[in-house]
PDB file of C-alpha atoms and ligand atoms in Angstrom:
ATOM      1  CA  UNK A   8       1.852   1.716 -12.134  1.00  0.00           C
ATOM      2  CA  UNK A   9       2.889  -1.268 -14.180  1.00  0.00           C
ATOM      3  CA  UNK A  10       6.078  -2.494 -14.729  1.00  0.00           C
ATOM      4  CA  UNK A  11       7.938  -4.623 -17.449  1.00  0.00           C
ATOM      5  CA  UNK A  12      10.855  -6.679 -16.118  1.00  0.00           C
ATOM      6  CA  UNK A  13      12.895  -8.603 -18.712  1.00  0.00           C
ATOM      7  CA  UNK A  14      16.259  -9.683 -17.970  1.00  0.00           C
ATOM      8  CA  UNK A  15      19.688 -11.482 -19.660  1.00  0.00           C
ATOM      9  CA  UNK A  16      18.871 -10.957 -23.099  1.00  0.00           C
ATOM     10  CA  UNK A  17      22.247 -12.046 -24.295  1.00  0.00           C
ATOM     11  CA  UNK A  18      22.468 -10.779 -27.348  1.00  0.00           C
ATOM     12  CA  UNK A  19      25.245 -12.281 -29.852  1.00  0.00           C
ATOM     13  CA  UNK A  20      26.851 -10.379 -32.787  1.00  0.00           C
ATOM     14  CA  UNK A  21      24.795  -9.423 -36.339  1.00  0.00           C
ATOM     15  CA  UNK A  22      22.946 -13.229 -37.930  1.00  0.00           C
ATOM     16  CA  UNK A  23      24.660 -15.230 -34.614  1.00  0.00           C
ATOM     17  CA  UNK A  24      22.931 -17.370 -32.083  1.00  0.00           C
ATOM     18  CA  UNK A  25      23.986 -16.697 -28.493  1.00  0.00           C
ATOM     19  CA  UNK A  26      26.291 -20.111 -27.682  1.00  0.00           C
ATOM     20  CA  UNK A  27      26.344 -21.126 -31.744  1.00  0.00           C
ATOM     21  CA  UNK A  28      22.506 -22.279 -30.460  1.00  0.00           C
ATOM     22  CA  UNK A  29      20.257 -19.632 -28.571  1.00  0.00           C
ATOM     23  CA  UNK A  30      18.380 -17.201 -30.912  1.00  0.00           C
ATOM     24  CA  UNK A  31      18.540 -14.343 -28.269  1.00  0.00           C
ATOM     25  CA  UNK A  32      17.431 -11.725 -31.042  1.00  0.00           C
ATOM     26  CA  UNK A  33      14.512 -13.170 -32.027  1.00  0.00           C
ATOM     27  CA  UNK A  34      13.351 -14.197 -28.431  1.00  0.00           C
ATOM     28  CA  UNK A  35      14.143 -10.329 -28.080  1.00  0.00           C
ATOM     29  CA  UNK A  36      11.701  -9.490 -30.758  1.00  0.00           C
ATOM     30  CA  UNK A  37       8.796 -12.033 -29.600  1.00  0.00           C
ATOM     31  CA  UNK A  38       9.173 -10.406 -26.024  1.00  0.00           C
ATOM     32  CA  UNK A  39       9.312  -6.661 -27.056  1.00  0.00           C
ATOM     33  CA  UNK A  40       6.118  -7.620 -29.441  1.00  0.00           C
ATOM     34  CA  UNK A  41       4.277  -9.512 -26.675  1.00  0.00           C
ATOM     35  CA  UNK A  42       4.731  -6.064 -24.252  1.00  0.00           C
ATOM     36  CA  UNK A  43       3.657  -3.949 -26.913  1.00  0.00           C
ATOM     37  CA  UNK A  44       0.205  -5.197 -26.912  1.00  0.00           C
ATOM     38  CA  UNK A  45      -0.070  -6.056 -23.152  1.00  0.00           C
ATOM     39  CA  UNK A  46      -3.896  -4.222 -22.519  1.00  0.00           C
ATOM     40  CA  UNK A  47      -2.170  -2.321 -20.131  1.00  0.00           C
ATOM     41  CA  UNK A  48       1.019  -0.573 -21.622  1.00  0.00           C
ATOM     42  CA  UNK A  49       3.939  -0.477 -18.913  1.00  0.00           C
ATOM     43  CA  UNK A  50       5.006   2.415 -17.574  1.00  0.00           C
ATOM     44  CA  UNK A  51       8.307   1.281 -17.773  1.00  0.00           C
ATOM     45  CA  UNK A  52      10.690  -1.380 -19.235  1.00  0.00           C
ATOM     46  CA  UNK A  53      13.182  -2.288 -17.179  1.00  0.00           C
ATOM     47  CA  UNK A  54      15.870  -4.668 -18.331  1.00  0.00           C
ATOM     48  CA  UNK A  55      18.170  -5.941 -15.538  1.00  0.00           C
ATOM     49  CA  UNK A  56      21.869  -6.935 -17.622  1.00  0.00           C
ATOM     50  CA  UNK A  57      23.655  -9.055 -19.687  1.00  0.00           C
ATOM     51  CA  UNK A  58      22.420  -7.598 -22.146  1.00  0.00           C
ATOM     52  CA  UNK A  59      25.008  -8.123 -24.601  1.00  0.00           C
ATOM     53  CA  UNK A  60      26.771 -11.550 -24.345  1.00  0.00           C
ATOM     54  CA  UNK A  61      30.362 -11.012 -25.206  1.00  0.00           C
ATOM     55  CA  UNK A  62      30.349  -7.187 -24.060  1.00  0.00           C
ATOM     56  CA  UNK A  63      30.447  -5.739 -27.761  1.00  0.00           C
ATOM     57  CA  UNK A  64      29.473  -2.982 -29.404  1.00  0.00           C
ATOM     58  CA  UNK A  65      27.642  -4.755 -32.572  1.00  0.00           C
ATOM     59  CA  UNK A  66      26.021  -6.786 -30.070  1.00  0.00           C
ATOM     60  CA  UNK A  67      24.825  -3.677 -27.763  1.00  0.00           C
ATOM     61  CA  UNK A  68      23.673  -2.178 -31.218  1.00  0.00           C
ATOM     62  CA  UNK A  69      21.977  -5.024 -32.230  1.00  0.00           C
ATOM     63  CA  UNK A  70      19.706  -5.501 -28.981  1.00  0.00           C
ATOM     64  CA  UNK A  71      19.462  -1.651 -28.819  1.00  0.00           C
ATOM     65  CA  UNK A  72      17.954  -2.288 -32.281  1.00  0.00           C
ATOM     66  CA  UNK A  73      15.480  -4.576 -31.284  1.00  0.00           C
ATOM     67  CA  UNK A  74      14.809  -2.844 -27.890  1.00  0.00           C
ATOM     68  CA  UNK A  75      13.838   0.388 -29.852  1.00  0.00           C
ATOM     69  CA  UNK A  76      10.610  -1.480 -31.008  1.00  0.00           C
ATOM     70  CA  UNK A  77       9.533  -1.109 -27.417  1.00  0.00           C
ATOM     71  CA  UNK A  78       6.320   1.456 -27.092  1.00  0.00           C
ATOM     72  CA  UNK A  79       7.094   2.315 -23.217  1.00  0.00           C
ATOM     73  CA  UNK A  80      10.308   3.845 -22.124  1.00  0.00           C
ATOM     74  CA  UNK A  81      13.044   1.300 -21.978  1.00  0.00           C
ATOM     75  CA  UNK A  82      15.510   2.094 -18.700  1.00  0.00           C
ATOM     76  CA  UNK A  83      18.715  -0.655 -18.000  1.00  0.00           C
ATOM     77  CA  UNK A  84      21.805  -1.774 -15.670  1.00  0.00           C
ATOM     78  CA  UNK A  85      24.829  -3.803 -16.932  1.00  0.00           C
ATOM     79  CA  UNK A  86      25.842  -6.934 -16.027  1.00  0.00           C
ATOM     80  CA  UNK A  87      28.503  -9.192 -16.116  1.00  0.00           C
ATOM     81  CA  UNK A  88      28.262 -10.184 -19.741  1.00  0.00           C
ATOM     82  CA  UNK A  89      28.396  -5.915 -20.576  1.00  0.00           C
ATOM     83  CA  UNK A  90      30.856  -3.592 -20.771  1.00  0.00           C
ATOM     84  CA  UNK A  91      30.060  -0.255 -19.036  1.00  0.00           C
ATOM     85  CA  UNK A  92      31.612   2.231 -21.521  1.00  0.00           C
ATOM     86  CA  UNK A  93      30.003   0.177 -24.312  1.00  0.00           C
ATOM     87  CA  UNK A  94      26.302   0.176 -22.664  1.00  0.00           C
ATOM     88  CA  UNK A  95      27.100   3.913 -21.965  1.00  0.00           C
ATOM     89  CA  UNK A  96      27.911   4.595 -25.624  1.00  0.00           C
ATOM     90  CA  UNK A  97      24.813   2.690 -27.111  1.00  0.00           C
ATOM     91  CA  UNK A  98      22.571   3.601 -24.228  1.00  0.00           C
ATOM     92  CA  UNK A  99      24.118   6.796 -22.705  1.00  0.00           C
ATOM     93  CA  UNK A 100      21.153   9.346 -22.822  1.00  0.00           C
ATOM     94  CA  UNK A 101      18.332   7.398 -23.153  1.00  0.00           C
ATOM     95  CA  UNK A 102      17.769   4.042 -21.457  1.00  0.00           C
ATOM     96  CA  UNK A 103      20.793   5.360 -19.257  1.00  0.00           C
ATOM     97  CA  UNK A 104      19.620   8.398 -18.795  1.00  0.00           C
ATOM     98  CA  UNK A 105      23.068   9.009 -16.174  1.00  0.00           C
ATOM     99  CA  UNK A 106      25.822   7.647 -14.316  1.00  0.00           C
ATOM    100  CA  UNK A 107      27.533   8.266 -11.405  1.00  0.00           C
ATOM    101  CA  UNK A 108      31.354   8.258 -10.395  1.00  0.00           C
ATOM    102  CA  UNK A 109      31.702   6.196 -13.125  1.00  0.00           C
ATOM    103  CA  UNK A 110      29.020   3.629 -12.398  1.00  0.00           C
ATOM    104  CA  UNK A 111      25.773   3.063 -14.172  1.00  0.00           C
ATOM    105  CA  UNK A 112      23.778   4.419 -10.954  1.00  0.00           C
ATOM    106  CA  UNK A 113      20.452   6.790 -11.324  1.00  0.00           C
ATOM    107  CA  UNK A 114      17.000   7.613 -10.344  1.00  0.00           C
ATOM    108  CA  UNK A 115      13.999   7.370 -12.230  1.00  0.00           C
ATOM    109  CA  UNK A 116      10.690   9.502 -10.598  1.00  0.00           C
ATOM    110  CA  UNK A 117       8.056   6.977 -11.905  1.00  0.00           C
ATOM    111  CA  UNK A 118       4.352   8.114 -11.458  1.00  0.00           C
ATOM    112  CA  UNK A 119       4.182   5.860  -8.177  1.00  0.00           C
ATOM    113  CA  UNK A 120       7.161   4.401  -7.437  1.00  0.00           C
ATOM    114  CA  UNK A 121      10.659   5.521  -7.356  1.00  0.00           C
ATOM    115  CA  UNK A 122      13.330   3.250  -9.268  1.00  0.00           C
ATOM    116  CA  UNK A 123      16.467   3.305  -8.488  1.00  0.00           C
ATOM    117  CA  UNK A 124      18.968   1.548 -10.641  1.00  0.00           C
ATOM    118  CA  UNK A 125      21.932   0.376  -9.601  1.00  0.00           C
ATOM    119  CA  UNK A 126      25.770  -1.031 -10.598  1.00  0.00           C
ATOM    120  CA  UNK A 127      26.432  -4.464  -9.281  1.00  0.00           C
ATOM    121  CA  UNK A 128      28.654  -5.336 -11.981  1.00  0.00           C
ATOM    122  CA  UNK A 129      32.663  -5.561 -10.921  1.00  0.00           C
ATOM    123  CA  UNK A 130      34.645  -5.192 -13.634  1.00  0.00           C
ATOM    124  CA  UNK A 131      36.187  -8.807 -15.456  1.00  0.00           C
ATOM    125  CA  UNK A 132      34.292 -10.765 -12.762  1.00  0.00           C
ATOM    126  CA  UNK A 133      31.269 -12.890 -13.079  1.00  0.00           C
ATOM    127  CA  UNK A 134      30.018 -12.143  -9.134  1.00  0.00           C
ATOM    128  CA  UNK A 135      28.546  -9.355  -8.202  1.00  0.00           C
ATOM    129  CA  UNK A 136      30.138  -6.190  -6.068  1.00  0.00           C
ATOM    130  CA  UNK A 137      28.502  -3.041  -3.979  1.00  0.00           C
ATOM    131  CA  UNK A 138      31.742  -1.054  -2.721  1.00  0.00           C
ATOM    132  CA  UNK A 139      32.316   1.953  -0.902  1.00  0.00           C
ATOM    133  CA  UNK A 140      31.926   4.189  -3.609  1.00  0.00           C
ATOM    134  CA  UNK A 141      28.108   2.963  -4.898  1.00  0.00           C
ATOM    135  CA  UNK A 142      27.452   2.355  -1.036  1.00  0.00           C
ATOM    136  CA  UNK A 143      27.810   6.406  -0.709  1.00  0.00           C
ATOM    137  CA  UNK A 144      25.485   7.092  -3.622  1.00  0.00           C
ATOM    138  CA  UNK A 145      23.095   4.797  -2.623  1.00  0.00           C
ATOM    139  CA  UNK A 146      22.377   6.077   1.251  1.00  0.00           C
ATOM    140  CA  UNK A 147      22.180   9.134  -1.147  1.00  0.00           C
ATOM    141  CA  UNK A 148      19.948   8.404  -3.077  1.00  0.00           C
ATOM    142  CA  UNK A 149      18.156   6.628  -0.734  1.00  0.00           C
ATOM    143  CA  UNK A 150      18.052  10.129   1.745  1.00  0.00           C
ATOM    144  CA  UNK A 151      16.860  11.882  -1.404  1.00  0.00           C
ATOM    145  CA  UNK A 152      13.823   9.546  -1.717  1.00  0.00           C
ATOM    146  CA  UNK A 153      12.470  10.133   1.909  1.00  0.00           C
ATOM    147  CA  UNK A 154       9.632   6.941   2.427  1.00  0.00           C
ATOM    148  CA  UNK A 155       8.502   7.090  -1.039  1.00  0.00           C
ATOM    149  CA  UNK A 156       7.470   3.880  -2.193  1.00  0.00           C
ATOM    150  CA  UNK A 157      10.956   2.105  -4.054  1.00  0.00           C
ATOM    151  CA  UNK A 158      12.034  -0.200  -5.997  1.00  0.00           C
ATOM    152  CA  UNK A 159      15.948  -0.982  -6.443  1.00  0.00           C
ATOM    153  CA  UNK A 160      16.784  -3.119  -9.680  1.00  0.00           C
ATOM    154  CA  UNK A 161      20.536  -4.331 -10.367  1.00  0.00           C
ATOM    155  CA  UNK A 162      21.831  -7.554 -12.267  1.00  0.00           C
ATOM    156  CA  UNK A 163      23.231  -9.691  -8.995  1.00  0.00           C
ATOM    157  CA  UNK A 164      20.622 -10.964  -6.744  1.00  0.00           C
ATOM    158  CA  UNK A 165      22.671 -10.553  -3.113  1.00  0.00           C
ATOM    159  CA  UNK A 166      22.290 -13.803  -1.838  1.00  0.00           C
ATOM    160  CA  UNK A 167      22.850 -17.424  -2.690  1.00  0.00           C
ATOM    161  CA  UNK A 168      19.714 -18.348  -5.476  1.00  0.00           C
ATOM    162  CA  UNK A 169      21.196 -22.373  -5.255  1.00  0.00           C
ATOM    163  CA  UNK A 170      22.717 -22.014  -8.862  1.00  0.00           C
ATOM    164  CA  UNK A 171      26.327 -23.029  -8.556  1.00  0.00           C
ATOM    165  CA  UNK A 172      28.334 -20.816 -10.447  1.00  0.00           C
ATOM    166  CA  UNK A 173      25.992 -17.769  -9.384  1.00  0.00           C
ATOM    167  CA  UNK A 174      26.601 -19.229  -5.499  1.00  0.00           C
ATOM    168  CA  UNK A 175      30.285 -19.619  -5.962  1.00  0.00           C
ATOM    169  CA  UNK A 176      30.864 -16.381  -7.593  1.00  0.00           C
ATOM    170  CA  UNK A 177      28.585 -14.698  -4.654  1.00  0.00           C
ATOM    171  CA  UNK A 178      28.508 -10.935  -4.327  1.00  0.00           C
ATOM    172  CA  UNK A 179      31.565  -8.548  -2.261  1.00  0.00           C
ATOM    173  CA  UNK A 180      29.665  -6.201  -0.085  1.00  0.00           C
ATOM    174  CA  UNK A 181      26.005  -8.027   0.038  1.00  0.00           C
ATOM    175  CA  UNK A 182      26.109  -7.131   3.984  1.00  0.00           C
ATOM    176  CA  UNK A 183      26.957  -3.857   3.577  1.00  0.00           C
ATOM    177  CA  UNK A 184      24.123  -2.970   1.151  1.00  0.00           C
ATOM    178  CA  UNK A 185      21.595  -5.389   2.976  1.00  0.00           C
ATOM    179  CA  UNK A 186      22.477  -3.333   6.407  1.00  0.00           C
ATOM    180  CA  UNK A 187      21.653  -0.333   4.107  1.00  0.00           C
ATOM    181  CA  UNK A 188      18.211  -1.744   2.520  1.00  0.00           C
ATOM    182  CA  UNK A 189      17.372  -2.946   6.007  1.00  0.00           C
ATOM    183  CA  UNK A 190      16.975   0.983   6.783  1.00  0.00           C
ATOM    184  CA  UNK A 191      14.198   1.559   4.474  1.00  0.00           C
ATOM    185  CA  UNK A 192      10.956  -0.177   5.389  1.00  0.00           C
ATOM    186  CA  UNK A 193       9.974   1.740   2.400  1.00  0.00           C
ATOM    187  CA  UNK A 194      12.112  -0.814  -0.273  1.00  0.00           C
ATOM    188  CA  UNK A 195       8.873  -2.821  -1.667  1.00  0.00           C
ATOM    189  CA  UNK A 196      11.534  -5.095  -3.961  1.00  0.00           C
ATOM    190  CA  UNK A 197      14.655  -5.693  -5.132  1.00  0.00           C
ATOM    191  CA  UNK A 198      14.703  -6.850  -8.858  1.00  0.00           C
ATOM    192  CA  UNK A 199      17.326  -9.097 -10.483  1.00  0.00           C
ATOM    193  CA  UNK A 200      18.013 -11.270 -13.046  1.00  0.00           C
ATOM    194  CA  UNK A 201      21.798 -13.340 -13.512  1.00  0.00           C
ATOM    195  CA  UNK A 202      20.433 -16.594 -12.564  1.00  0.00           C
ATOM    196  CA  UNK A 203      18.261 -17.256 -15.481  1.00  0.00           C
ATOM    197  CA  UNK A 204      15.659 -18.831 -13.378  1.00  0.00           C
ATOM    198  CA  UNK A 205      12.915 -16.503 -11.564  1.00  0.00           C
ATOM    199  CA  UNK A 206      12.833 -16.336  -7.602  1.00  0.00           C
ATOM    200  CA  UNK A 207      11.606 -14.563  -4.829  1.00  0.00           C
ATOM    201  CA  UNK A 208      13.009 -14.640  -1.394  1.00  0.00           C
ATOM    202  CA  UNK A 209      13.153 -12.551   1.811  1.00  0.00           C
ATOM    203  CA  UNK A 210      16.059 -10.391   2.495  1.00  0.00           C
ATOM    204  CA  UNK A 211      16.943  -7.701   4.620  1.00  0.00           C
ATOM    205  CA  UNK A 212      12.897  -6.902   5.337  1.00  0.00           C
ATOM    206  CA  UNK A 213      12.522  -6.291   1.859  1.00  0.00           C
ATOM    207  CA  UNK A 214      11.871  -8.764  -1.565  1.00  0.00           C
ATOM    208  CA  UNK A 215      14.402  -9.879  -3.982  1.00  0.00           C
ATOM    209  CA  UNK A 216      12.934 -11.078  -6.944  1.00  0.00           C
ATOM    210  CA  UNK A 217      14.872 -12.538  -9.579  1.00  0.00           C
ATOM    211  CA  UNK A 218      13.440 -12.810 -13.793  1.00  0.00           C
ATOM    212  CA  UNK A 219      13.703 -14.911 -15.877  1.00  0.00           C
ATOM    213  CA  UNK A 220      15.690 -15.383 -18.896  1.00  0.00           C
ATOM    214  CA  UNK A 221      15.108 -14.620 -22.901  1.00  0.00           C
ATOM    215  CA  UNK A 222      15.209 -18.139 -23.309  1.00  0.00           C
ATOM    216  CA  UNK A 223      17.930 -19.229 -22.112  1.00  0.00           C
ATOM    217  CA  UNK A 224      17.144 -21.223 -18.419  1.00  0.00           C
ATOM    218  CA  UNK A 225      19.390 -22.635 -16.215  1.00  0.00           C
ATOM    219  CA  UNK A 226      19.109 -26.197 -15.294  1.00  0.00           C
ATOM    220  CA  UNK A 227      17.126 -26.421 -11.411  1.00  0.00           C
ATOM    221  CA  UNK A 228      19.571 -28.827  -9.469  1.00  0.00           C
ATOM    222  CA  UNK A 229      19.357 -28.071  -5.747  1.00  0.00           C
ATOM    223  CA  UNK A 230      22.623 -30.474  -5.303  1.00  0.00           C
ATOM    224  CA  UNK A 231      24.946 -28.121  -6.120  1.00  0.00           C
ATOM    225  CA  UNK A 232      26.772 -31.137  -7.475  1.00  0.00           C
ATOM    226  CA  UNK A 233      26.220 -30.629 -11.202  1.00  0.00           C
ATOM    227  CA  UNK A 234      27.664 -27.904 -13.548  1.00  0.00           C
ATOM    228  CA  UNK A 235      24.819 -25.824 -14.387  1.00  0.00           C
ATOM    229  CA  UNK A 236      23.446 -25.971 -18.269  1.00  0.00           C
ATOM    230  CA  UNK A 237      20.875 -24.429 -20.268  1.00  0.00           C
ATOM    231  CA  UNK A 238      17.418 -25.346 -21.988  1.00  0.00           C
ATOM    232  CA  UNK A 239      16.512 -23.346 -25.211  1.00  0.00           C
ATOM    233  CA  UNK A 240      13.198 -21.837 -23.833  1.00  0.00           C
ATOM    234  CA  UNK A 241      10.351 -19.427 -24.526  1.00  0.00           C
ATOM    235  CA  UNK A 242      11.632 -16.027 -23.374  1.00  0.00           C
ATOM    236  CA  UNK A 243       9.770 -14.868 -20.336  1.00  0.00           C
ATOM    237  CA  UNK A 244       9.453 -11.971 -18.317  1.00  0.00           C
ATOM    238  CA  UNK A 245       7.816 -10.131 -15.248  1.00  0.00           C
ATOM    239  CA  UNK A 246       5.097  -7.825 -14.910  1.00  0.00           C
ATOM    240  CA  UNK A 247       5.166  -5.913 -11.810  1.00  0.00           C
ATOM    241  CA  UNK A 248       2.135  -4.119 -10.973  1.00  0.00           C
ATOM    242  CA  UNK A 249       1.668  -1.415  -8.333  1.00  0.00           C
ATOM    243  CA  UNK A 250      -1.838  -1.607  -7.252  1.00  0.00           C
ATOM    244  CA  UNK A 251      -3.927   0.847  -5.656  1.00  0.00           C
ATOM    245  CA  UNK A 252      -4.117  -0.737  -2.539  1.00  0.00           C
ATOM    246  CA  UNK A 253      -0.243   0.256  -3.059  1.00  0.00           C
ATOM    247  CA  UNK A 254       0.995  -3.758  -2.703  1.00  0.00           C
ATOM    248  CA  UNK A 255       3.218  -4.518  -5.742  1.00  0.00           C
ATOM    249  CA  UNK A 256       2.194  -7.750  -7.126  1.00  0.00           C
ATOM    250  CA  UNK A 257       4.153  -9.545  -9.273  1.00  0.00           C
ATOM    251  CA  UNK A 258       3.015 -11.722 -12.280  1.00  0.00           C
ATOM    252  CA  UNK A 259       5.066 -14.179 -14.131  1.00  0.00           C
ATOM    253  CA  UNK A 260       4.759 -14.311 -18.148  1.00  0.00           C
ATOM    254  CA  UNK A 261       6.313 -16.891 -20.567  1.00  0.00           C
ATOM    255  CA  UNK A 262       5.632 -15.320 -24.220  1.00  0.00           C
ATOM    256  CA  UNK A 263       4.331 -18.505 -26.170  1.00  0.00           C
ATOM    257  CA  UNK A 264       0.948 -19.060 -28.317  1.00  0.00           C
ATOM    258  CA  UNK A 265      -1.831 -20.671 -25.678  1.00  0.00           C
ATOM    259  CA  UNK A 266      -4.757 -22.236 -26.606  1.00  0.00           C
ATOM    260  CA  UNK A 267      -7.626 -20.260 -25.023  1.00  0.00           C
ATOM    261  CA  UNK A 268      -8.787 -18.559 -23.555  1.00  0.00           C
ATOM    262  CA  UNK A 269     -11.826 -20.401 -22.181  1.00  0.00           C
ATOM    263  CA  UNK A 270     -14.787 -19.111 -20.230  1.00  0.00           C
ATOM    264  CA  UNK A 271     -13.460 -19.811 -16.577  1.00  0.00           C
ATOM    265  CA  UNK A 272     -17.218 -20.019 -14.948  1.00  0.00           C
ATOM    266  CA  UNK A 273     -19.277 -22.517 -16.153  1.00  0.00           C
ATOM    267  CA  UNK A 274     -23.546 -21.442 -15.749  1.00  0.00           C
TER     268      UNK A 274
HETATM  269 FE1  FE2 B  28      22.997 -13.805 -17.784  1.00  0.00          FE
END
């Protein structure tokens, strides 16, 4: 089973660039085109929030737009540049196929893996939250599953990625839902995006993996010291691939013309 991961597409209103500067849309475009002739079609697109960049509706239409160009079934969780009821509306039905108590929470049955996507946005803040009411659905949804092989994907990564703003706004009710995850041996990943840079750390006996961004990357500055900017980038995303020695492997991909490819062994 092969998955697409592509994250924080920001995209601005009809003919604008995301920050007067960031042409989101077309990175959008270049992305969705690069998937589409992957020589392995995904089984799934999965596209992990802030997807709009000021929450609007034009701006949900207009990456819903470009996002219907996708050959392989598009699925996606707010984040804290969306508005719920506005993804819903766009989205509702399709790559939401359902929510839950109000949250964008679901299932998907994927041929080999189960996905389950879930809420981490809280409402008018930037961090992210897991309260009582998703922590019930989850252990749910999680009971459901049994030891079927899963994959959880949400926009905040629950720990501290060393991006300022990402640190400071942190995430209400990380310990609850890593004493959950830590539960199921049978969590192969956690996938995120927020922090516009792509990561991979240990947590709770599972992965968190963090994408990257449609081209807009965060300055790397481990001191913590500097207010974090962004470079105008190639849009990149992951390729997760379930193998079937059942390990999920993850590849990195930055969507840009190459020279090559060269023959690798040399007779
Ligand atoms: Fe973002």
């Amino acid at each position: 089973m092969l998955i697409a991961h592509i994250s924080d597409t920001h995209i601005a209103g009809p003919g604008l660039k995301t920050n007067g500067i960031a042409p989101m849309a077309e990175n959008l475009s270049r992305c969705v085109d690069a998937i589409n002739v992957l020589t392995v079609q995904p089984d799934l697109v999965l596209l992990s929030g802030d997807v709009t960049n000021d929450a609007t509706r034009d701006e949900a239409l207009r990456a819903g737009e470009i996002l219907a160009g996708l050959d392989s079934p598009l699925y996606l969780v707010p984040g804290n540049h969306d508005d719920r009821d506005v993804l819903w509306d766009v989205f509702g039905g399709g790559a939401i196929p359902a929510r839950a108590d109000g949250f964008i929470n679901y299932v998907i049955n994927g041929p080999d893996l189960r996905i389950i996507a879930l809420d981490s946005v809280a409402q008018g803040q930037s961090g992210g939250m897991f309260c009582e009411t998703r922590s019930a659905w989850l252990r749910a949804a999680l009971a459901d599953g049994g030891d079927q092989p899963t994959v959880i994907f949400m926009h905040h990564p629950p720990l501290k990625c060393g991006v300022p703003e990402t640190d400071q706004d942190g995430f209400d009710g990380a310990n609850e839902l890593g004493a959950i995850i830590a539960a199921y041996p049978n969590i192969q990943r956690i996938l995120c995006g927020h922090i516009h840079l792509q990561t991979a750390a240990r947590w709770n006996g599972t992965v968190v993996t963090t994408a990257p961004s449609m081209g807009m990357q965060l300055t790397l500055d481990l001191t913590q010291a500097h207010p974090s900017k962004f470079y105008l980038t190639d849009p990149g995303y992951l390729l997760h691939h379930w193998t079937p020695d059942k390990v999920l492997i993850t590849h990195a991909v930055t969507v840009r013309d190459m020279d090559g490819p060269y023959d690798f062994r040399q007779h």
